[in-house]
PDB file of C-alpha atoms in Angstrom:
ATOM      1  CA  MET Q   1     -36.098  20.463  15.417  1.00  0.00           C
ATOM      2  CA  THR Q   2     -35.252  20.790  19.105  1.00  0.00           C
ATOM      3  CA  GLU Q   3     -37.592  23.206  20.814  1.00  0.00           C
ATOM      4  CA  GLN Q   4     -37.071  24.748  24.264  1.00  0.00           C
ATOM      5  CA  LEU Q   5     -39.546  23.936  27.031  1.00  0.00           C
ATOM      6  CA  ALA Q   6     -42.269  26.461  27.051  1.00  0.00           C
ATOM      7  CA  LYS Q   7     -42.736  26.239  30.778  1.00  0.00           C
ATOM      8  CA  ALA Q   8     -40.919  24.688  33.790  1.00  0.00           C
ATOM      9  CA  PRO Q   9     -41.530  20.968  34.005  1.00  0.00           C
ATOM     10  CA  ALA Q  10     -43.474  19.330  36.833  1.00  0.00           C
ATOM     11  CA  VAL Q  11     -43.506  15.863  38.246  1.00  0.00           C
ATOM     12  CA  GLY Q  12     -45.834  13.772  36.216  1.00  0.00           C
ATOM     13  CA  ASP Q  13     -45.253  15.548  32.907  1.00  0.00           C
ATOM     14  CA  VAL Q  14     -45.214  13.305  29.977  1.00  0.00           C
ATOM     15  CA  LEU Q  15     -42.574  13.660  27.199  1.00  0.00           C
ATOM     16  CA  PRO Q  16     -43.886  13.683  23.583  1.00  0.00           C
ATOM     17  CA  ALA Q  17     -43.431  10.140  22.342  1.00  0.00           C
ATOM     18  CA  ILE Q  18     -41.194   9.248  19.409  1.00  0.00           C
ATOM     19  CA  GLU Q  19     -42.062   6.459  16.950  1.00  0.00           C
ATOM     20  CA  ILE Q  20     -39.387   4.889  14.789  1.00  0.00           C
ATOM     21  CA  PRO Q  21     -39.425   1.714  12.569  1.00  0.00           C
ATOM     22  CA  ILE Q  22     -36.503  -0.635  12.802  1.00  0.00           C
ATOM     23  CA  THR Q  23     -35.340  -1.697   9.321  1.00  0.00           C
ATOM     24  CA  LEU Q  24     -32.210  -3.533   8.475  1.00  0.00           C
ATOM     25  CA  GLN Q  25     -30.928  -0.505   6.667  1.00  0.00           C
ATOM     26  CA  ARG Q  26     -31.330   1.574   9.806  1.00  0.00           C
ATOM     27  CA  LEU Q  27     -29.452  -0.986  11.863  1.00  0.00           C
ATOM     28  CA  VAL Q  28     -26.641  -1.065   9.330  1.00  0.00           C
ATOM     29  CA  MET Q  29     -26.415   2.708   9.290  1.00  0.00           C
ATOM     30  CA  GLU Q  30     -26.377   2.672  13.105  1.00  0.00           C
ATOM     31  CA  ALA Q  31     -23.558   0.123  13.213  1.00  0.00           C
ATOM     32  CA  GLY Q  32     -21.513   2.111  10.869  1.00  0.00           C
ATOM     33  CA  ALA Q  33     -22.048   5.211  12.939  1.00  0.00           C
ATOM     34  CA  ASN Q  34     -21.685   3.804  16.477  1.00  0.00           C
ATOM     35  CA  ARG Q  35     -18.959   1.268  15.625  1.00  0.00           C
ATOM     36  CA  ASP Q  36     -20.653  -1.797  17.193  1.00  0.00           C
ATOM     37  CA  PHE Q  37     -20.273  -4.369  14.448  1.00  0.00           C
ATOM     38  CA  SER Q  38     -21.421  -7.382  16.437  1.00  0.00           C
ATOM     39  CA  LEU Q  39     -23.082  -9.626  14.000  1.00  0.00           C
ATOM     40  CA  MET Q  40     -26.347 -10.021  15.882  1.00  0.00           C
ATOM     41  CA  HIS Q  41     -27.130  -6.297  15.141  1.00  0.00           C
ATOM     42  CA  HIS Q  42     -27.102  -6.627  11.350  1.00  0.00           C
ATOM     43  CA  ASP Q  43     -27.141 -10.344  10.523  1.00  0.00           C
ATOM     44  CA  SER Q  44     -30.566 -12.005  11.210  1.00  0.00           C
ATOM     45  CA  ALA Q  45     -29.221 -15.539  11.007  1.00  0.00           C
ATOM     46  CA  VAL Q  46     -26.795 -14.920  13.807  1.00  0.00           C
ATOM     47  CA  ALA Q  47     -29.449 -13.007  15.822  1.00  0.00           C
ATOM     48  CA  GLN Q  48     -31.784 -16.006  15.433  1.00  0.00           C
ATOM     49  CA  SER Q  49     -29.162 -18.365  16.700  1.00  0.00           C
ATOM     50  CA  ALA Q  50     -29.100 -16.127  19.784  1.00  0.00           C
ATOM     51  CA  GLY Q  51     -32.813 -16.407  20.321  1.00  0.00           C
ATOM     52  CA  ALA Q  52     -34.136 -13.244  18.648  1.00  0.00           C
ATOM     53  CA  SER Q  53     -36.451 -13.314  15.624  1.00  0.00           C
ATOM     54  CA  ALA Q  54     -34.239 -11.058  13.513  1.00  0.00           C
ATOM     55  CA  ALA Q  55     -31.318  -8.661  13.788  1.00  0.00           C
ATOM     56  CA  PHE Q  56     -31.825  -6.410  16.733  1.00  0.00           C
ATOM     57  CA  ALA Q  57     -30.949  -2.851  17.790  1.00  0.00           C
ATOM     58  CA  ASN Q  58     -27.768  -2.440  19.939  1.00  0.00           C
ATOM     59  CA  THR Q  59     -27.471  -0.735  23.304  1.00  0.00           C
ATOM     60  CA  PHE Q  60     -25.923   2.399  21.784  1.00  0.00           C
ATOM     61  CA  PHE Q  61     -28.906   2.927  19.508  1.00  0.00           C
ATOM     62  CA  LEU Q  62     -31.378   2.655  22.406  1.00  0.00           C
ATOM     63  CA  MET Q  63     -29.281   5.038  24.514  1.00  0.00           C
ATOM     64  CA  GLY Q  64     -29.027   7.450  21.675  1.00  0.00           C
ATOM     65  CA  MET Q  65     -32.809   7.317  21.104  1.00  0.00           C
ATOM     66  CA  PHE Q  66     -33.391   8.042  24.792  1.00  0.00           C
ATOM     67  CA  GLU Q  67     -31.074  10.987  24.462  1.00  0.00           C
ATOM     68  CA  ARG Q  68     -33.070  12.140  21.462  1.00  0.00           C
ATOM     69  CA  LEU Q  69     -36.385  11.744  23.335  1.00  0.00           C
ATOM     70  CA  VAL Q  70     -35.105  14.028  26.158  1.00  0.00           C
ATOM     71  CA  ARG Q  71     -33.504  16.602  23.786  1.00  0.00           C
ATOM     72  CA  ASN Q  72     -36.699  16.838  21.641  1.00  0.00           C
ATOM     73  CA  TRP Q  73     -38.666  17.611  24.853  1.00  0.00           C
ATOM     74  CA  ALA Q  74     -36.306  19.694  26.871  1.00  0.00           C
ATOM     75  CA  GLY Q  75     -34.185  21.408  24.271  1.00  0.00           C
ATOM     76  CA  SER Q  76     -30.531  22.341  24.175  1.00  0.00           C
ATOM     77  CA  ARG Q  77     -30.238  24.063  27.601  1.00  0.00           C
ATOM     78  CA  ILE Q  78     -29.989  20.913  29.641  1.00  0.00           C
ATOM     79  CA  ARG Q  79     -27.010  18.779  30.213  1.00  0.00           C
ATOM     80  CA  PHE Q  80     -27.053  14.958  30.662  1.00  0.00           C
ATOM     81  CA  LYS Q  81     -25.763  13.841  34.032  1.00  0.00           C
ATOM     82  CA  LYS Q  82     -26.673  10.186  34.015  1.00  0.00           C
ATOM     83  CA  ILE Q  83     -28.249   7.688  31.596  1.00  0.00           C
ATOM     84  CA  GLY Q  84     -29.199   4.435  33.280  1.00  0.00           C
ATOM     85  CA  PRO Q  85     -29.784   1.954  34.573  1.00  0.00           C
ATOM     86  CA  LEU Q  86     -30.795   1.037  31.057  1.00  0.00           C
ATOM     87  CA  LYS Q  87     -32.361  -2.465  31.203  1.00  0.00           C
ATOM     88  CA  MET Q  88     -32.940  -4.585  28.149  1.00  0.00           C
ATOM     89  CA  LEU Q  89     -36.035  -6.707  28.751  1.00  0.00           C
ATOM     90  CA  ASN Q  90     -36.607  -7.981  25.212  1.00  0.00           C
ATOM     91  CA  PHE Q  91     -35.167  -7.750  21.715  1.00  0.00           C
ATOM     92  CA  ASN Q  92     -35.956  -4.764  19.427  1.00  0.00           C
ATOM     93  CA  VAL Q  93     -35.814  -6.421  16.019  1.00  0.00           C
ATOM     94  CA  VAL Q  94     -36.163  -5.599  12.406  1.00  0.00           C
ATOM     95  CA  GLY Q  95     -39.898  -5.171  11.589  1.00  0.00           C
ATOM     96  CA  ASP Q  96     -40.687  -3.654  14.942  1.00  0.00           C
ATOM     97  CA  THR Q  97     -42.023  -0.099  15.252  1.00  0.00           C
ATOM     98  CA  LEU Q  98     -40.580   1.199  18.450  1.00  0.00           C
ATOM     99  CA  LEU Q  99     -42.276   3.872  20.555  1.00  0.00           C
ATOM    100  CA  PHE Q 100     -40.089   5.779  22.981  1.00  0.00           C
ATOM    101  CA  ARG Q 101     -41.895   7.334  25.924  1.00  0.00           C
ATOM    102  CA  GLY Q 102     -41.171   9.012  29.173  1.00  0.00           C
ATOM    103  CA  LYS Q 103     -42.248  11.115  32.206  1.00  0.00           C
ATOM    104  CA  VAL Q 104     -40.820  13.330  34.868  1.00  0.00           C
ATOM    105  CA  VAL Q 105     -40.620  11.486  38.219  1.00  0.00           C
ATOM    106  CA  ALA Q 106     -38.603  14.023  40.409  1.00  0.00           C
ATOM    107  CA  ILE Q 107     -37.356  17.522  40.361  1.00  0.00           C
ATOM    108  CA  ASP Q 108     -34.660  18.496  42.915  1.00  0.00           C
ATOM    109  CA  GLU Q 109     -32.744  21.706  43.557  1.00  0.00           C
ATOM    110  CA  VAL Q 110     -29.000  21.227  43.157  1.00  0.00           C
ATOM    111  CA  GLU Q 111     -26.046  23.589  43.587  1.00  0.00           C
ATOM    112  CA  ARG Q 112     -26.201  25.064  40.039  1.00  0.00           C
ATOM    113  CA  GLY Q 113     -29.844  24.726  39.115  1.00  0.00           C
ATOM    114  CA  GLU Q 114     -32.264  21.795  39.001  1.00  0.00           C
ATOM    115  CA  LYS Q 115     -31.858  18.084  38.527  1.00  0.00           C
ATOM    116  CA  TRP Q 116     -34.690  16.352  36.687  1.00  0.00           C
ATOM    117  CA  LEU Q 117     -35.220  12.617  37.016  1.00  0.00           C
ATOM    118  CA  LEU Q 118     -36.888  11.078  34.148  1.00  0.00           C
ATOM    119  CA  ASN Q 119     -38.335   7.537  33.685  1.00  0.00           C
ATOM    120  CA  LEU Q 120     -38.078   6.451  30.081  1.00  0.00           C
ATOM    121  CA  TRP Q 121     -38.990   3.335  28.269  1.00  0.00           C
ATOM    122  CA  CYS Q 122     -39.350   1.755  24.838  1.00  0.00           C
ATOM    123  CA  GLU Q 123     -42.346  -0.285  23.626  1.00  0.00           C
ATOM    124  CA  SER Q 124     -42.839  -2.571  20.697  1.00  0.00           C
ATOM    125  CA  GLU Q 125     -45.798  -4.732  19.658  1.00  0.00           C
ATOM    126  CA  ARG Q 126     -44.638  -7.153  22.300  1.00  0.00           C
ATOM    127  CA  GLY Q 127     -44.873  -4.598  25.099  1.00  0.00           C
ATOM    128  CA  GLN Q 128     -42.077  -2.787  27.035  1.00  0.00           C
ATOM    129  CA  THR Q 129     -38.736  -3.839  25.691  1.00  0.00           C
ATOM    130  CA  THR Q 130     -36.277  -1.437  27.397  1.00  0.00           C
ATOM    131  CA  THR Q 131     -36.408   0.779  30.506  1.00  0.00           C
ATOM    132  CA  CYS Q 132     -34.052   3.675  31.213  1.00  0.00           C
ATOM    133  CA  MET Q 133     -33.663   6.318  33.961  1.00  0.00           C
ATOM    134  CA  VAL Q 134     -32.176   9.591  32.985  1.00  0.00           C
ATOM    135  CA  GLU Q 135     -30.914  12.544  35.127  1.00  0.00           C
ATOM    136  CA  VAL Q 136     -30.384  15.859  33.444  1.00  0.00           C
ATOM    137  CA  ILE Q 137     -29.245  19.226  34.892  1.00  0.00           C
ATOM    138  CA  LYS Q 138     -30.986  22.435  34.082  1.00  0.00           C
ATOM    139  CA  GLU Q 139     -28.774  25.357  35.138  1.00  0.00           C
TER     140      GLU Q 139
ATOM    141  CA  MET P   1     -30.888  -8.995  26.040  1.00  0.00           C
ATOM    142  CA  SER P   2     -28.063 -10.352  23.921  1.00  0.00           C
ATOM    143  CA  ASP P   3     -27.092 -13.969  23.984  1.00  0.00           C
ATOM    144  CA  VAL P   4     -23.643 -14.581  22.469  1.00  0.00           C
ATOM    145  CA  GLY P   5     -21.660 -17.823  22.617  1.00  0.00           C
ATOM    146  CA  TRP P   6     -18.241 -16.166  22.954  1.00  0.00           C
ATOM    147  CA  GLY P   7     -15.972 -15.390  25.884  1.00  0.00           C
ATOM    148  CA  LEU P   8     -12.751 -16.729  27.225  1.00  0.00           C
ATOM    149  CA  TRP P   9     -13.045 -20.120  28.840  1.00  0.00           C
ATOM    150  CA  GLY P  10     -11.446 -20.696  32.291  1.00  0.00           C
ATOM    151  CA  SER P  11     -12.088 -21.552  35.905  1.00  0.00           C
ATOM    152  CA  TRP P  12     -13.885 -19.477  38.519  1.00  0.00           C
ATOM    153  CA  GLU P  13     -10.536 -19.180  40.341  1.00  0.00           C
ATOM    154  CA  GLU P  14      -9.252 -17.413  37.167  1.00  0.00           C
ATOM    155  CA  THR P  15     -12.314 -15.212  37.166  1.00  0.00           C
ATOM    156  CA  GLU P  16     -11.782 -14.227  40.818  1.00  0.00           C
ATOM    157  CA  ALA P  17      -8.088 -13.384  40.126  1.00  0.00           C
ATOM    158  CA  CYS P  18      -9.267 -10.652  37.777  1.00  0.00           C
ATOM    159  CA  LEU P  19     -11.451  -8.879  40.335  1.00  0.00           C
ATOM    160  CA  ASN P  20     -10.368  -5.255  40.855  1.00  0.00           C
ATOM    161  CA  THR P  21      -7.852  -5.465  38.146  1.00  0.00           C
ATOM    162  CA  VAL P  22      -7.650  -3.575  34.826  1.00  0.00           C
ATOM    163  CA  VAL P  23      -9.031  -5.929  32.222  1.00  0.00           C
ATOM    164  CA  GLY P  24      -8.934  -3.555  29.247  1.00  0.00           C
ATOM    165  CA  GLU P  25      -7.290  -0.275  28.241  1.00  0.00           C
ATOM    166  CA  TRP P  26      -7.329   1.377  24.780  1.00  0.00           C
ATOM    167  CA  TRP P  27      -7.737   4.573  22.804  1.00  0.00           C
ATOM    168  CA  GLY P  28     -10.336   5.371  20.181  1.00  0.00           C
ATOM    169  CA  PRO P  29      -8.496   6.054  16.856  1.00  0.00           C
ATOM    170  CA  ASP P  30     -10.497   9.133  15.628  1.00  0.00           C
ATOM    171  CA  PRO P  31     -11.048  12.531  17.204  1.00  0.00           C
ATOM    172  CA  VAL P  32     -14.462  14.039  17.591  1.00  0.00           C
ATOM    173  CA  GLU P  33     -15.457  15.826  14.396  1.00  0.00           C
ATOM    174  CA  PRO P  34     -18.722  16.995  12.751  1.00  0.00           C
ATOM    175  CA  GLY P  35     -18.957  14.258  10.137  1.00  0.00           C
ATOM    176  CA  SER P  36     -18.980  11.348  12.527  1.00  0.00           C
ATOM    177  CA  ILE P  37     -21.528  13.228  14.687  1.00  0.00           C
ATOM    178  CA  ARG P  38     -23.796  13.747  11.677  1.00  0.00           C
ATOM    179  CA  ARG P  39     -23.611  10.070  10.756  1.00  0.00           C
ATOM    180  CA  TRP P  40     -24.435   9.122  14.339  1.00  0.00           C
ATOM    181  CA  LEU P  41     -27.440  11.402  14.351  1.00  0.00           C
ATOM    182  CA  GLU P  42     -28.745  10.110  11.022  1.00  0.00           C
ATOM    183  CA  PRO P  43     -30.141   6.625  11.768  1.00  0.00           C
ATOM    184  CA  LYS P  44     -31.873   8.028  14.813  1.00  0.00           C
ATOM    185  CA  GLU P  45     -33.425  10.996  12.965  1.00  0.00           C
ATOM    186  CA  PHE P  46     -32.080  13.095  15.757  1.00  0.00           C
ATOM    187  CA  ASP P  47     -32.277  16.845  15.120  1.00  0.00           C
ATOM    188  CA  CYS P  48     -30.585  19.033  17.640  1.00  0.00           C
ATOM    189  CA  ALA P  49     -28.620  22.045  16.485  1.00  0.00           C
ATOM    190  CA  ILE P  50     -26.057  21.992  19.322  1.00  0.00           C
ATOM    191  CA  HIS P  51     -24.627  18.892  17.729  1.00  0.00           C
ATOM    192  CA  THR P  52     -24.346  20.376  14.242  1.00  0.00           C
ATOM    193  CA  ASP P  53     -24.182  24.250  14.488  1.00  0.00           C
ATOM    194  CA  VAL P  54     -21.427  25.978  16.288  1.00  0.00           C
ATOM    195  CA  GLY P  55     -23.427  29.089  16.664  1.00  0.00           C
ATOM    196  CA  ALA P  56     -26.404  27.249  18.405  1.00  0.00           C
ATOM    197  CA  ALA P  57     -23.979  25.423  20.752  1.00  0.00           C
ATOM    198  CA  ARG P  58     -22.322  28.693  21.672  1.00  0.00           C
ATOM    199  CA  ALA P  59     -25.645  30.357  22.307  1.00  0.00           C
ATOM    200  CA  VAL P  60     -26.308  27.968  25.106  1.00  0.00           C
ATOM    201  CA  GLY P  61     -22.948  28.033  26.697  1.00  0.00           C
ATOM    202  CA  PHE P  62     -20.809  25.435  24.906  1.00  0.00           C
ATOM    203  CA  PRO P  63     -17.472  26.549  23.529  1.00  0.00           C
ATOM    204  CA  ASP P  64     -18.021  24.636  20.342  1.00  0.00           C
ATOM    205  CA  LEU P  65     -20.423  22.192  18.964  1.00  0.00           C
ATOM    206  CA  VAL P  66     -20.862  19.306  21.245  1.00  0.00           C
ATOM    207  CA  ALA P  67     -21.153  15.577  20.559  1.00  0.00           C
ATOM    208  CA  PRO P  68     -24.186  13.745  21.948  1.00  0.00           C
ATOM    209  CA  ALA P  69     -23.379  12.445  25.354  1.00  0.00           C
ATOM    210  CA  SER P  70     -23.779   8.824  24.521  1.00  0.00           C
ATOM    211  CA  MET P  71     -21.307   9.104  21.578  1.00  0.00           C
ATOM    212  CA  VAL P  72     -18.552   8.692  24.163  1.00  0.00           C
ATOM    213  CA  PHE P  73     -18.880   4.912  23.627  1.00  0.00           C
ATOM    214  CA  SER P  74     -18.458   5.160  19.777  1.00  0.00           C
ATOM    215  CA  TYR P  75     -15.469   7.514  20.062  1.00  0.00           C
ATOM    216  CA  GLY P  76     -13.945   5.099  22.613  1.00  0.00           C
ATOM    217  CA  VAL P  77     -14.123   2.033  20.426  1.00  0.00           C
ATOM    218  CA  ALA P  78     -10.701   0.675  19.507  1.00  0.00           C
ATOM    219  CA  PRO P  79      -9.924   0.216  15.785  1.00  0.00           C
ATOM    220  CA  TYR P  80     -11.060  -3.070  14.216  1.00  0.00           C
ATOM    221  CA  TRP P  81      -7.901  -2.995  12.011  1.00  0.00           C
ATOM    222  CA  SER P  82      -4.803  -0.845  12.030  1.00  0.00           C
ATOM    223  CA  PRO P  83      -1.787  -0.559   9.643  1.00  0.00           C
ATOM    224  CA  GLY P  84       0.586  -3.357  10.529  1.00  0.00           C
ATOM    225  CA  ASP P  85      -2.220  -5.759  11.568  1.00  0.00           C
ATOM    226  CA  SER P  86      -2.577  -9.013   9.650  1.00  0.00           C
ATOM    227  CA  SER P  87      -5.307  -9.303   6.984  1.00  0.00           C
ATOM    228  CA  LYS P  88      -8.555 -11.108   7.885  1.00  0.00           C
ATOM    229  CA  SER P  89      -9.003 -14.466   6.392  1.00  0.00           C
ATOM    230  CA  ILE P  90     -12.504 -15.591   5.273  1.00  0.00           C
ATOM    231  CA  ASP P  91     -12.499 -18.344   7.934  1.00  0.00           C
ATOM    232  CA  ASP P  92     -11.571 -15.991  10.765  1.00  0.00           C
ATOM    233  CA  GLU P  93     -14.182 -15.353  13.490  1.00  0.00           C
ATOM    234  CA  PRO P  94     -15.765 -11.950  13.030  1.00  0.00           C
ATOM    235  CA  THR P  95     -14.197  -9.243  15.287  1.00  0.00           C
ATOM    236  CA  GLN P  96     -16.501  -8.342  18.180  1.00  0.00           C
ATOM    237  CA  ILE P  97     -16.687  -4.879  19.692  1.00  0.00           C
ATOM    238  CA  GLN P  98     -14.175  -4.819  22.503  1.00  0.00           C
ATOM    239  CA  ILE P  99     -16.135  -2.812  24.975  1.00  0.00           C
ATOM    240  CA  PRO P 100     -17.660  -5.766  26.966  1.00  0.00           C
ATOM    241  CA  VAL P 101     -14.167  -6.756  28.118  1.00  0.00           C
ATOM    242  CA  ILE P 102     -16.011  -9.056  30.531  1.00  0.00           C
ATOM    243  CA  PHE P 103     -15.651 -11.558  27.713  1.00  0.00           C
ATOM    244  CA  ASN P 104     -11.881 -11.375  27.991  1.00  0.00           C
ATOM    245  CA  VAL P 105     -12.076 -12.526  31.606  1.00  0.00           C
ATOM    246  CA  PRO P 106     -11.745 -16.309  31.820  1.00  0.00           C
ATOM    247  CA  ALA P 107     -14.891 -17.985  33.189  1.00  0.00           C
ATOM    248  CA  PRO P 108     -16.413 -21.487  32.863  1.00  0.00           C
ATOM    249  CA  CYS P 109     -19.327 -20.137  30.699  1.00  0.00           C
ATOM    250  CA  ASN P 110     -20.474 -20.491  27.122  1.00  0.00           C
ATOM    251  CA  LYS P 111     -23.344 -18.051  27.003  1.00  0.00           C
ATOM    252  CA  SER P 112     -24.209 -14.630  28.264  1.00  0.00           C
ATOM    253  CA  PHE P 113     -26.669 -11.768  28.196  1.00  0.00           C
ATOM    254  CA  ALA P 114     -26.284  -8.118  29.072  1.00  0.00           C
ATOM    255  CA  THR P 115     -28.591  -7.033  31.896  1.00  0.00           C
ATOM    256  CA  SER P 116     -28.035  -3.426  32.590  1.00  0.00           C
ATOM    257  CA  MET P 117     -25.868  -0.498  31.764  1.00  0.00           C
ATOM    258  CA  GLU P 118     -25.490   2.970  33.285  1.00  0.00           C
ATOM    259  CA  VAL P 119     -23.273   5.865  32.613  1.00  0.00           C
ATOM    260  CA  GLU P 120     -22.471   9.087  34.554  1.00  0.00           C
ATOM    261  CA  PHE P 121     -21.253  12.032  32.491  1.00  0.00           C
ATOM    262  CA  ASN P 122     -18.679  14.571  33.639  1.00  0.00           C
ATOM    263  CA  GLU P 123     -17.172  16.448  30.649  1.00  0.00           C
ATOM    264  CA  PRO P 124     -18.791  17.054  27.285  1.00  0.00           C
ATOM    265  CA  LEU P 125     -16.988  16.001  24.053  1.00  0.00           C
ATOM    266  CA  TYR P 126     -15.865  18.698  21.603  1.00  0.00           C
ATOM    267  CA  PRO P 127     -14.274  18.572  18.160  1.00  0.00           C
ATOM    268  CA  GLY P 128     -10.673  17.474  18.422  1.00  0.00           C
ATOM    269  CA  ASP P 129     -11.117  15.456  21.558  1.00  0.00           C
ATOM    270  CA  VAL P 130      -9.766  11.918  21.522  1.00  0.00           C
ATOM    271  CA  VAL P 131     -11.294   9.286  23.939  1.00  0.00           C
ATOM    272  CA  GLY P 132      -9.475   6.676  25.919  1.00  0.00           C
ATOM    273  CA  CYS P 133     -10.968   3.901  28.120  1.00  0.00           C
ATOM    274  CA  VAL P 134      -9.751   1.893  31.116  1.00  0.00           C
ATOM    275  CA  SER P 135     -11.936  -1.014  32.143  1.00  0.00           C
ATOM    276  CA  ARG P 136     -11.898  -2.729  35.540  1.00  0.00           C
ATOM    277  CA  LEU P 137     -13.737  -5.857  36.692  1.00  0.00           C
ATOM    278  CA  ILE P 138     -15.337  -4.559  39.850  1.00  0.00           C
ATOM    279  CA  ASP P 139     -17.850  -7.221  40.927  1.00  0.00           C
ATOM    280  CA  ILE P 140     -18.574 -10.957  40.635  1.00  0.00           C
ATOM    281  CA  GLN P 141     -21.790 -12.402  41.916  1.00  0.00           C
ATOM    282  CA  ARG P 142     -22.042 -16.140  41.383  1.00  0.00           C
ATOM    283  CA  LYS P 143     -25.690 -17.249  40.819  1.00  0.00           C
ATOM    284  CA  THR P 144     -27.689 -19.991  39.249  1.00  0.00           C
ATOM    285  CA  LEU P 145     -30.610 -18.878  37.155  1.00  0.00           C
ATOM    286  CA  LYS P 146     -33.015 -20.853  35.095  1.00  0.00           C
ATOM    287  CA  VAL P 147     -30.643 -20.690  32.139  1.00  0.00           C
ATOM    288  CA  GLY P 148     -27.808 -22.258  33.977  1.00  0.00           C
ATOM    289  CA  PRO P 149     -25.056 -21.704  36.556  1.00  0.00           C
ATOM    290  CA  GLY P 150     -23.004 -18.538  36.088  1.00  0.00           C
ATOM    291  CA  ALA P 151     -22.143 -15.155  37.513  1.00  0.00           C
ATOM    292  CA  PHE P 152     -23.126 -11.510  37.227  1.00  0.00           C
ATOM    293  CA  LEU P 153     -19.954  -9.697  36.217  1.00  0.00           C
ATOM    294  CA  ARG P 154     -19.703  -5.905  36.445  1.00  0.00           C
ATOM    295  CA  GLN P 155     -17.116  -3.785  34.647  1.00  0.00           C
ATOM    296  CA  GLU P 156     -16.438  -0.179  35.239  1.00  0.00           C
ATOM    297  CA  ASP P 157     -15.256   1.743  32.244  1.00  0.00           C
ATOM    298  CA  THR P 158     -13.567   5.139  32.790  1.00  0.00           C
ATOM    299  CA  TYR P 159     -13.492   7.303  29.641  1.00  0.00           C
ATOM    300  CA  THR P 160     -10.992  10.160  29.495  1.00  0.00           C
ATOM    301  CA  LYS P 161      -9.858  12.748  27.092  1.00  0.00           C
ATOM    302  CA  GLN P 162      -6.243  13.177  25.989  1.00  0.00           C
ATOM    303  CA  SER P 163      -5.949  15.901  28.601  1.00  0.00           C
ATOM    304  CA  GLY P 164      -6.819  13.398  31.374  1.00  0.00           C
ATOM    305  CA  GLU P 165     -10.237  14.916  32.074  1.00  0.00           C
ATOM    306  CA  VAL P 166     -12.791  12.248  32.861  1.00  0.00           C
ATOM    307  CA  ILE P 167     -15.637  12.368  30.326  1.00  0.00           C
ATOM    308  CA  ALA P 168     -17.782   9.606  31.794  1.00  0.00           C
ATOM    309  CA  VAL P 169     -17.812   6.462  33.948  1.00  0.00           C
ATOM    310  CA  ALA P 170     -19.957   3.509  32.832  1.00  0.00           C
ATOM    311  CA  ASN P 171     -21.018   0.331  34.524  1.00  0.00           C
ATOM    312  CA  LEU P 172     -21.962  -2.680  32.418  1.00  0.00           C
ATOM    313  CA  ASP P 173     -23.488  -5.787  33.875  1.00  0.00           C
ATOM    314  CA  ILE P 174     -23.410  -9.075  32.039  1.00  0.00           C
ATOM    315  CA  PHE P 175     -24.596 -12.464  33.205  1.00  0.00           C
ATOM    316  CA  ARG P 176     -22.245 -15.140  31.913  1.00  0.00           C
ATOM    317  CA  PHE P 177     -23.391 -18.694  32.456  1.00  0.00           C
ATOM    318  CA  TYR P 178     -22.955 -22.305  31.264  1.00  0.00           C
ATOM    319  CA  ALA P 179     -25.790 -23.571  29.126  1.00  0.00           C
ATOM    320  CA  GLU P 180     -25.935 -27.348  28.678  1.00  0.00           C
ATOM    321  CA  GLN P 181     -27.390 -27.307  25.161  1.00  0.00           C
ATOM    322  CA  GLY P 182     -29.399 -25.257  22.718  1.00  0.00           C
ATOM    323  CA  VAL P 183     -30.166 -21.608  22.548  1.00  0.00           C
ATOM    324  CA  THR P 184     -30.921 -19.977  25.871  1.00  0.00           C
ATOM    325  CA  LYS P 185     -32.176 -16.559  26.493  1.00  0.00           C
TER     326      LYS P 185
END
């Protein structure tokens, strides 16, 4: 359930982390839902030929999980202004348990409220796999 | 970090000829509707009422339930098959998602990996909206990395509604390169 922030955020605030296991079933559900049917995202043999150890999560899944991380923390009264740069540093493969984390790095006044700059990342057992900056507007 | 062996073969002169031109243009086949939103939320275990409940969305100022911002890509994917298209044969190459149109740009490369993506959002997506996309090749930076000689290619994708309103503008960077042999990552 998405809660609303109890108090105004401050630079340095840490977002509550989200843990999610990557299974082949989840990747297949994700492909059906986001329409990225590239084989490497649901066929481990193809993914291995590309250098991954197994089928790996696609960009849209990662972007959506970062959106979930922010919504879970900030609630429904913010609007996404920008997601990215989203940088893929390593594969997020079947068998991994991913941890999505983030923190507030800047708060600026804008014409119609505040702009919050968030530094987000995803970790697996192999360390940081993905980084992502996000800007949201709170009117 | 994806490493795929597909992409149109050609010379660097042919690559340069595509700079600042439209390299892809299409419409997503399906309008925004609650069922596809629910199925998108499901594998992410994403629970936020503005995406599923009209009342919750209206309570925070949206006119209707609103699709997650990053769903713009999914609604903007062209169909994999349409009535009138030929049937797939078992020997056909699998159809790849068409969003990285950089692969339709000729280049002397046989491998690639995506390096970065960013998207700036303008208009939210509501039920009934249909999404179109126009892609331009906006940058080519030739470079030799450890994996081989190639170039960083950047495409700019502008997503619009049927009304012409711009929903989002995305930049996707992919390094395409020539690998002599074996798997490179």
